[in-house]
């Protein structure tokens, strides 16, 4: 068996199958499932059988068994609220996906084999939980490396054209004159930030914090396509998650870009609130975690990092988050309107359980019901390296905007948000049921 | 009173744990095969299938388990199989008309003692006790207890009383919801509602049984609960269906099938006139708005081909099976493990007749679905 560093060097030449096998324990006895006693005995037995079949070289039987394991655990993942799903079922699902990927890559296969295997691997990452020291991340890296050698990059000309076209068109931007802007500070000390903004829960824009991050220089639609094009991600379709037509769908990043970012998208598609950097560690290398995130209660492990990637015109309905958020806009501009918690009644929160932290107020008209606005961060972003700190005690609605001098609806802004989260992710009305 | 015609049980679908479903060689059976339950044999009266094992119950009161667990027991009036627990209703140990409700760990193979047992009172004589006709099995069947005052659940608490004013006739459990049919033909639902399976028009959960107002005035004869969908059959033979449609289990157009290109469209029996499969393409390509339905939160009326009347219904995890008055079987929904009985692994989002029974001149009398398989009782047609 090859040593791990040696293996990554050869990933380009050694067939995918061997590279994957090198990740596994050598014998089936060493393969520790480590599943809890409370799991259904039948599925644990089937999983053990599937593992034995794989090590015994009985690939087609193993594949059959893995399919059944994935399908059965998928049903468990879809039973009850996502946050109540027993983590062990997610681990079973991940094991099922792992075995399926291994089986798919055992046979020589054709050009479609590795993308299909990568899709299964991504399902395991999206809906499963960590197994065998995050083996699925390593599997994804191997499969992706194999694919990127063969895939041509999309023409950069298309992106430039879209941007140029956008600049020419007139865009509407909310009139900010009568609104108060949120204060801006340049790299305040941690203590100052804590005393004057974190504790009293006052929003602020921190300048100059993220301007040295690699993403500011490196990221473009083409770059994202190269790094992550073949990866499967969840995309929200429909203008707002409060709409009846709103839905979630899985697709590769390439598909998402070509259908909903570039060209003239017919519908709105939004890669929203997805822990993209856990799924694709290569992108994580381009960002940092600001020191300000470490203030406050909770452990560093509670910090969740989400990504938002979408076309202009995406609007998140007015909502409230239980956690402190730091928002960094990498490409493009965002307009955010804030209301104080004191205005909650005037903001008509939905009465349903799923949407109780989301307002029913539709368009964010200036003549809205709630009259006392908090100081507004207004449009910010576009590679400035500004960090917007949003406290938990505000209602916020981020909207993509354009202006005559800025990238307008046809552009492709991206944004990365760092959230300080105490327990689970924000439950702002998106149903966290796993996608089919 | 019709004479007893010779009948038999057939099975198709998932049998990855070796549960009796035919020859026993493969992990899946795609077309109906006679069920082999040797110890129970021709006396097989009721089938209750869980994911990894099936419980066969004979008229004489013997229960036989097949699949991930084995074992047998006597003196059983009813059996209900789930992964967590096997529930048996057995003759009381002492004299008197009582019965004993037992919950067993499936892996125990019915050896030793049950995990839990309780004496239960029976109401007046049940018409469909062992020895009654096979197709008259809708009254007070597990998980509903004979007294109809309570039911059993595979999740704790095991024993769950029902409000006395609910005169329950039939109760079915889905993955996170419950359906109840009362003596007057009214339907109630409660539990989780995230996939519209409660039928009240929202995605909200209900803690207590709530009447299906949309069905008021339409007396129902049968209810069936799948994993996340619900079906009921009216006394006049109409089917009402609601809940999650991700695999076409509501017989409504579903995106997943259109995108996979696996959906088969055409005549009622599933093939276009020249016998070829016709692939349904996503409506978006033709410019028309796609009318896919992922969730149907209140009952929709479903017509069977040729205007047939339905008399029985049963649901698996993500598929639906219906028996018509004339003895045909229609299935639709998830078909990956052959549970639809159409000789392949296709899923369907419209009702499709199981041709096997037509070809063999068999009249289907009853159907009982496990999560990923289907058991059917059929008799020979009168010539």
Coordinates of C-alpha atoms in Angstrom, one line a residue, chain B residues 39-320:
Chain B
X39 CA -44.9 -24.0 7.2
X40 CA -48.0 -21.9 6.8
X41 CA -48.7 -23.2 3.3
X42 CA -52.1 -22.9 1.7
X43 CA -53.6 -21.7 5.0
X44 CA -51.9 -18.3 4.6
X45 CA -54.4 -15.7 5.6
X46 CA -52.6 -12.4 6.3
X47 CA -49.2 -11.0 5.4
X48 CA -47.4 -8.2 7.3
X49 CA -44.1 -7.1 5.7
X50 CA -41.5 -4.9 7.3
X51 CA -38.3 -3.9 5.4
X52 CA -36.1 -6.8 6.2
X53 CA -38.6 -9.6 7.1
X54 CA -42.2 -10.7 6.6
X55 CA -44.7 -12.2 9.0
X56 CA -47.0 -14.8 7.6
X57 CA -50.2 -15.6 9.5
X58 CA -52.3 -18.6 8.9
X59 CA -56.0 -19.1 9.6
X60 CA -55.1 -21.7 12.1
X61 CA -53.2 -19.0 14.1
X62 CA -49.6 -19.8 13.2
X63 CA -47.2 -17.0 12.6
X64 CA -44.0 -17.6 10.6
X65 CA -41.2 -15.1 10.1
X66 CA -39.1 -15.0 7.0
X67 CA -36.1 -12.8 6.1
X68 CA -33.6 -11.2 8.4
X69 CA -35.2 -13.2 11.2
X70 CA -37.0 -16.5 11.4
X71 CA -39.2 -18.2 14.0
X72 CA -42.7 -19.3 14.4
X73 CA -45.5 -19.1 17.0
X74 CA -48.9 -20.5 17.6
X75 CA -52.2 -19.1 18.8
X76 CA -51.9 -15.9 16.9
X77 CA -54.9 -13.9 15.9
X78 CA -53.0 -11.1 14.3
X79 CA -49.4 -10.0 13.5
X80 CA -47.8 -6.7 12.6
X81 CA -44.2 -6.4 11.6
X82 CA -41.8 -3.4 11.8
X83 CA -38.0 -3.1 12.0
X84 CA -38.1 -2.1 15.7
X85 CA -40.8 -4.5 16.9
X86 CA -42.9 -7.5 15.9
X87 CA -46.4 -7.1 17.4
X88 CA -48.5 -10.2 18.0
X89 CA -52.1 -10.5 19.2
X90 CA -52.3 -14.0 20.7
X91 CA -55.0 -16.0 22.4
X92 CA -55.1 -15.3 26.1
X93 CA -53.2 -17.7 28.3
X94 CA -56.0 -18.2 30.8
X95 CA -59.7 -19.0 30.2
X96 CA -62.0 -16.3 29.0
X97 CA -62.3 -14.2 25.9
X98 CA -59.3 -12.0 26.5
X99 CA -56.2 -11.9 24.3
X100 CA -52.6 -11.0 24.9
X101 CA -50.8 -8.2 23.0
X102 CA -47.1 -9.0 22.7
X103 CA -44.2 -6.9 21.4
X104 CA -41.1 -8.9 20.4
X105 CA -37.7 -7.9 19.2
X106 CA -37.6 -9.3 15.7
X107 CA -34.1 -10.7 16.3
X108 CA -35.4 -12.9 19.1
X109 CA -36.9 -15.2 16.5
X110 CA -39.9 -15.6 18.9
X111 CA -37.8 -17.5 21.4
X112 CA -37.9 -16.6 25.0
X113 CA -40.1 -13.9 26.3
X114 CA -41.6 -10.8 24.6
X115 CA -40.2 -7.4 25.4
X116 CA -43.6 -6.3 26.5
X117 CA -47.0 -8.0 27.0
X118 CA -50.4 -6.9 28.1
X119 CA -53.9 -8.5 28.3
X120 CA -56.3 -6.8 26.1
X121 CA -60.1 -6.9 26.0
X122 CA -61.8 -7.8 22.8
X123 CA -65.0 -6.2 21.8
X124 CA -67.9 -8.3 20.5
X125 CA -67.0 -11.1 18.2
X126 CA -65.0 -10.1 15.3
X127 CA -66.3 -11.2 11.9
X128 CA -62.8 -11.8 10.5
X129 CA -61.2 -13.9 13.1
X130 CA -59.1 -16.8 12.0
X131 CA -61.4 -18.9 9.8
X132 CA -63.1 -15.9 8.3
X133 CA -62.8 -15.0 4.6
X134 CA -59.5 -13.7 3.5
X135 CA -60.8 -10.5 1.9
X136 CA -62.8 -9.4 4.9
X137 CA -59.9 -8.2 6.8
X138 CA -60.4 -4.5 7.2
X139 CA -61.9 -4.5 10.7
X140 CA -59.8 -3.8 13.7
X141 CA -56.6 -5.0 12.3
X142 CA -53.2 -4.2 13.9
X143 CA -51.9 -1.7 14.6
X144 CA -55.4 -0.9 15.8
X145 CA -56.3 -3.0 18.8
X146 CA -59.5 -5.2 18.8
X147 CA -61.2 -2.9 21.3
X148 CA -60.5 0.0 19.0
X149 CA -59.7 2.2 22.0
X150 CA -56.0 2.1 21.4
X151 CA -53.3 1.2 18.9
X152 CA -49.7 0.1 19.0
X153 CA -46.7 2.1 17.6
X154 CA -43.2 0.8 16.8
X155 CA -41.9 3.9 18.6
X156 CA -42.4 4.5 22.3
X157 CA -44.9 4.8 23.8
X158 CA -45.9 1.5 22.5
X159 CA -49.5 1.5 23.6
X160 CA -51.5 4.6 22.6
X161 CA -55.0 5.2 23.6
X162 CA -57.5 6.8 21.2
X163 CA -60.0 9.4 22.2
X164 CA -63.3 7.5 23.0
X165 CA -65.4 9.5 20.6
X166 CA -63.3 8.2 17.8
X167 CA -65.0 5.0 16.8
X168 CA -62.0 3.6 14.9
X169 CA -62.5 1.0 12.3
X170 CA -59.1 1.0 10.7
X171 CA -55.7 2.7 11.5
X172 CA -52.6 2.9 9.4
X173 CA -49.2 4.3 10.3
X174 CA -46.8 6.1 7.9
X175 CA -43.2 7.1 8.6
X176 CA -44.4 10.1 10.6
X177 CA -48.1 10.3 10.4
X178 CA -51.2 8.3 11.3
X179 CA -54.5 7.8 9.5
X180 CA -57.7 6.7 11.1
X181 CA -61.0 5.5 9.5
X182 CA -64.0 5.6 11.7
X183 CA -67.3 3.6 11.7
X184 CA -69.1 6.4 9.8
X185 CA -66.5 6.5 7.0
X186 CA -64.7 9.6 8.2
X187 CA -61.0 10.0 7.9
X188 CA -58.7 11.6 10.5
X189 CA -55.0 12.2 10.4
X190 CA -52.3 13.4 12.7
X191 CA -48.5 13.5 13.2
X192 CA -45.9 15.1 11.0
X193 CA -47.1 17.0 8.0
X194 CA -44.0 18.3 6.2
X195 CA -44.8 16.5 3.0
X196 CA -48.5 17.2 3.0
X197 CA -49.4 13.7 4.2
X198 CA -52.0 14.9 6.6
X199 CA -54.2 16.3 3.9
X200 CA -55.4 19.5 5.7
X201 CA -53.9 21.8 3.1
X202 CA -50.8 22.8 5.1
X203 CA -47.4 21.5 6.0
X204 CA -48.0 21.9 9.7
X205 CA -48.0 19.0 12.1
X206 CA -51.1 18.0 14.1
X207 CA -50.8 16.6 17.6
X208 CA -54.3 15.2 17.8
X209 CA -56.4 13.4 15.3
X210 CA -58.0 16.0 13.0
X211 CA -60.9 15.3 10.6
X212 CA -60.2 15.5 6.9
X213 CA -62.7 18.2 6.1
X214 CA -62.1 18.0 2.4
X215 CA -63.6 14.5 2.4
X216 CA -66.7 15.4 4.5
X217 CA -69.8 13.9 3.0
X218 CA -67.9 11.2 1.2
X219 CA -67.9 8.0 3.3
X220 CA -64.7 6.1 2.9
X221 CA -64.3 2.3 2.9
X222 CA -60.6 2.0 3.2
X223 CA -57.5 4.0 4.2
X224 CA -53.9 3.2 3.6
X225 CA -50.7 5.0 4.7
X226 CA -47.4 5.0 2.9
X227 CA -44.1 6.4 4.1
X228 CA -45.2 10.0 3.4
X229 CA -48.5 9.7 1.5
X230 CA -52.1 8.7 2.2
X231 CA -54.8 7.0 0.2
X232 CA -58.4 6.4 0.8
X233 CA -61.1 4.6 -1.2
X234 CA -64.7 5.7 -1.0
X235 CA -67.7 3.4 -0.7
X236 CA -68.4 4.2 -4.3
X237 CA -65.0 3.2 -5.5
X238 CA -63.2 6.5 -5.9
X239 CA -59.6 7.0 -4.8
X240 CA -58.4 10.1 -3.0
X241 CA -54.7 10.5 -2.5
X242 CA -52.4 13.1 -1.0
X243 CA -48.9 13.7 0.5
X244 CA -45.4 13.4 -1.1
X245 CA -45.1 12.7 -4.8
X246 CA -41.4 12.4 -5.2
X247 CA -41.5 9.1 -7.0
X248 CA -45.0 9.5 -8.5
X249 CA -46.7 7.6 -5.6
X250 CA -49.7 10.0 -5.9
X251 CA -50.0 9.2 -9.7
X252 CA -49.3 12.9 -10.4
X253 CA -46.6 14.1 -12.7
X254 CA -43.3 14.2 -10.9
X255 CA -40.1 15.9 -12.0
X256 CA -37.7 13.2 -11.0
X257 CA -39.2 10.7 -13.4
X258 CA -39.4 13.2 -16.3
X259 CA -35.8 14.2 -15.8
X260 CA -34.5 10.7 -15.6
X261 CA -36.4 9.9 -18.7
X262 CA -37.6 6.8 -17.0
X263 CA -41.3 7.6 -16.9
X264 CA -43.3 5.6 -19.4
X265 CA -46.4 7.1 -20.9
X266 CA -49.1 5.9 -23.2
X267 CA -52.2 3.9 -22.9
X268 CA -53.7 2.8 -19.7
X269 CA -51.7 -0.4 -19.6
X270 CA -48.5 1.4 -20.1
X271 CA -47.4 0.9 -23.6
X272 CA -48.2 3.0 -26.7
X273 CA -50.1 1.3 -29.4
X274 CA -47.2 -0.3 -31.2
X275 CA -45.9 -1.6 -27.9
X276 CA -43.0 0.8 -27.6
X277 CA -42.1 2.9 -24.6
X278 CA -42.6 6.6 -25.0
X279 CA -40.3 8.8 -22.9
X280 CA -41.9 11.8 -21.4
X281 CA -39.6 14.8 -21.8
X282 CA -39.6 17.7 -19.4
X283 CA -42.3 20.1 -20.3
X284 CA -39.9 23.0 -20.1
X285 CA -38.3 21.9 -23.3
X286 CA -41.6 22.5 -25.2
X287 CA -42.0 25.9 -23.6
X288 CA -45.1 24.9 -21.7
X289 CA -44.9 25.4 -17.9
X290 CA -44.1 22.1 -16.2
X291 CA -47.0 21.0 -14.0
X292 CA -45.0 18.7 -11.7
X293 CA -46.3 18.2 -8.3
X294 CA -43.9 17.4 -5.5
X295 CA -46.4 17.7 -2.6
X296 CA -50.2 17.5 -2.6
X297 CA -51.3 18.8 0.7
X298 CA -55.0 18.0 0.4
X299 CA -56.9 15.1 -1.2
X300 CA -56.9 14.8 -4.9
X301 CA -59.3 12.5 -6.8
X302 CA -57.6 9.9 -8.8
X303 CA -59.2 8.1 -11.7
X304 CA -58.2 4.7 -12.7
X305 CA -58.0 3.8 -16.3
X306 CA -61.2 2.6 -17.9
X307 CA -63.1 4.2 -15.1
X308 CA -62.6 1.2 -12.8
X309 CA -63.8 1.3 -9.2
X310 CA -61.4 0.7 -6.5
X311 CA -62.2 -1.6 -3.5
X312 CA -58.8 -2.0 -1.7
X313 CA -55.7 0.0 -1.3
X314 CA -52.3 -0.5 0.3
X315 CA -49.2 1.6 0.3
X316 CA -45.5 0.8 0.6
X317 CA -42.9 3.4 1.6
X318 CA -43.1 5.2 -1.8
X319 CA -45.5 3.2 -3.9
X320 CA -49.2 2.5 -4.0

